[in-house]
Amino acid sequence: MNKPSSPSSRAALRKRIGRVIAATPVTDMHTHLYTPRFGGLLLRGIDALLTYHYLVAETFRWNPDLDPEALFSWPVGRQAARVWQSLFIDHSPVSESCRGVLTSLQAFKGNAGDRSLDAHRRFFAGLGADRHIDLAMKLANVECLVMTNDPYDDVERQVWDKGYKADRRFRTALRIDTLFTNWPNAAARLNAMGFRVTKDLTPATRKGIRAFLEHWIATMKPVYMMASLPPDFILPSKTIPARIFEDVVMPLARERNLAFAMMIGCKRQINPALRLAGDGVANTDMATIEYVARQYPGNKFLVTLLARENQHALCVIARKFRNILPFGCWWFLNSPVFINEITRMRLEWLGLSMMPQHSDARVLDQIIYKWNHTKNILVDVLVDKYGDVEHTGWKVGDDELRRDVAGLLGGAFWQFLDAKME
Ligand code: FIX
Ligand code: ZN
């Protein structure tokens, strides 16, 4: 049996790994953040942090008499004050989402202990959008992030129609859920945007959808296309969304060498009264992922799944199909217990050929806590993994360590996007 390394060499390894992780710039491959040009779509500051839908869901648990409609009708500041009172003052903020607010505040202010919401507000009040972005990205060491760009969003579309000025730090991803979740509505909207389609998937309609996608690829220059697919999205199948996926999206993605990000496992609106906070989780039909990987070897799929139960099967599928890149610990899986488990599982079964995390930040300041919490776990996990390797006498050099961590924090994503399959 190999002798375990001595505590002092473990401590030295931990120091080295910690330093490399802290010094490595991150690519955040899926967020809901925007450049200042998108105006109110870029959320930032304490009130936005407190009204994040993760915290809103928790707030209702302590306020049985609070009508969701009433809360949502209040000005944001009043909503934030109720969240602060319920989750930070009346109880200690130990949930992952609450702790996240504190981690972000601590990064900005050195200490998050102030119980005065107004004091936190005063801190953010003085920050303009550009300075705020610079500071948050610096504190998180995020050098580049990918937005979620939905041409079906009327507010966002206006920005594109007026002419968007690219910012190298903010990359684009073309989000097309609507095509798969509500075809009659999607068709009506396509016609309104000038793309001729009918309700049936005729050749002319396929052409219209393709023209729509081509237009938005040319406009947004996305680094990938994406959709959060509903639990009943099963392939192969004769349904219209399935045909759109196979007959229109796959050929175009392949021609353009654009990866398609599949985010599966969200059961939308299990409690509609909670609005954005009302979504749930469902298991994914893994046969659908096997099918797309096998059927479209020349296409590339970034895959994240919401159910914990599906994570092992995703690793197994990715072992069989190099056109699958598992990524992130999405949403209800983005907490220490699951990040730890899923990251270990992926490393043990896929080595470094995966992306352990994305932030999914909806509020600028969240990139700080989401990455801080993940990096802390990554240190623990990598100390174990490199420690085990080093027991055999395979010493990992600093350059090798830097190379590996750069891959985990962004390189594996960019390499996958560049790769030509087949
Ligand atoms: O579909 C998505 O991109 C999800 O990440 C969001 O819709 C979800 O509301 C979220 O913020 C999860 O973190
Ligand atoms: Zn998201």
Tab-separated table of C-alpha atoms and ligand atoms in Angstrom, residues 30 32 52-54 148 175 177 226 228 263 266 268 276 279 330-332 358-362 370, ligand 1:
chain	number	residue	atom	x	y	z
A	30	HIS	CA	-23.024	30.909	-18.163
A	32	HIS	CA	-27.408	36.278	-16.702
A	52	TYR	CA	-32.451	37.264	-5.991
A	53	HIS	CA	-35.103	34.614	-6.507
A	54	TYR	CA	-33.165	32.103	-4.387
A	148	THR	CA	-27.568	34.842	-21.900
A	175	ARG	CA	-30.731	31.501	-26.114
A	177	ASP	CA	-35.813	28.136	-25.300
A	226	MET	CA	-28.371	27.275	-25.785
A	228	SER	CA	-33.063	25.098	-21.056
A	263	MET	CA	-29.603	22.747	-19.647
A	266	CYS	CA	-35.852	22.431	-14.623
A	268	ARG	CA	-40.796	25.413	-14.686
A	276	LEU	CA	-38.984	33.318	-10.997
A	279	ASP	CA	-39.336	26.622	-10.608
A	330	TRP	CA	-26.461	24.301	-11.797
A	331	TRP	CA	-28.804	26.244	-9.488
A	332	PHE	CA	-30.052	23.823	-6.781
A	358	HIS	CA	-20.397	28.330	-13.984
A	359	SER	CA	-21.891	31.028	-11.768
A	360	ASP	CA	-25.357	31.547	-13.256
A	361	ALA	CA	-25.072	34.970	-11.625
A	362	ARG	CA	-28.119	37.164	-12.117
A	370	LYS	CA	-20.201	31.929	-6.423
B	1	FIX	O1	-32.529	28.689	-17.217
B	1	FIX	C1	-31.561	29.204	-16.657
B	1	FIX	O2	-30.603	29.703	-17.265
B	1	FIX	C2	-31.570	29.215	-15.154
B	1	FIX	O3	-30.262	29.282	-14.714
B	1	FIX	C3	-32.374	30.366	-14.626
B	1	FIX	O4	-33.533	30.479	-15.349
B	1	FIX	C4	-32.669	30.274	-13.144
B	1	FIX	O5	-33.726	31.136	-12.838
B	1	FIX	C5	-31.473	30.635	-12.340
B	1	FIX	O6	-31.224	31.789	-12.115
B	1	FIX	C6	-30.643	29.606	-11.823
B	1	FIX	O7	-29.607	29.823	-11.248
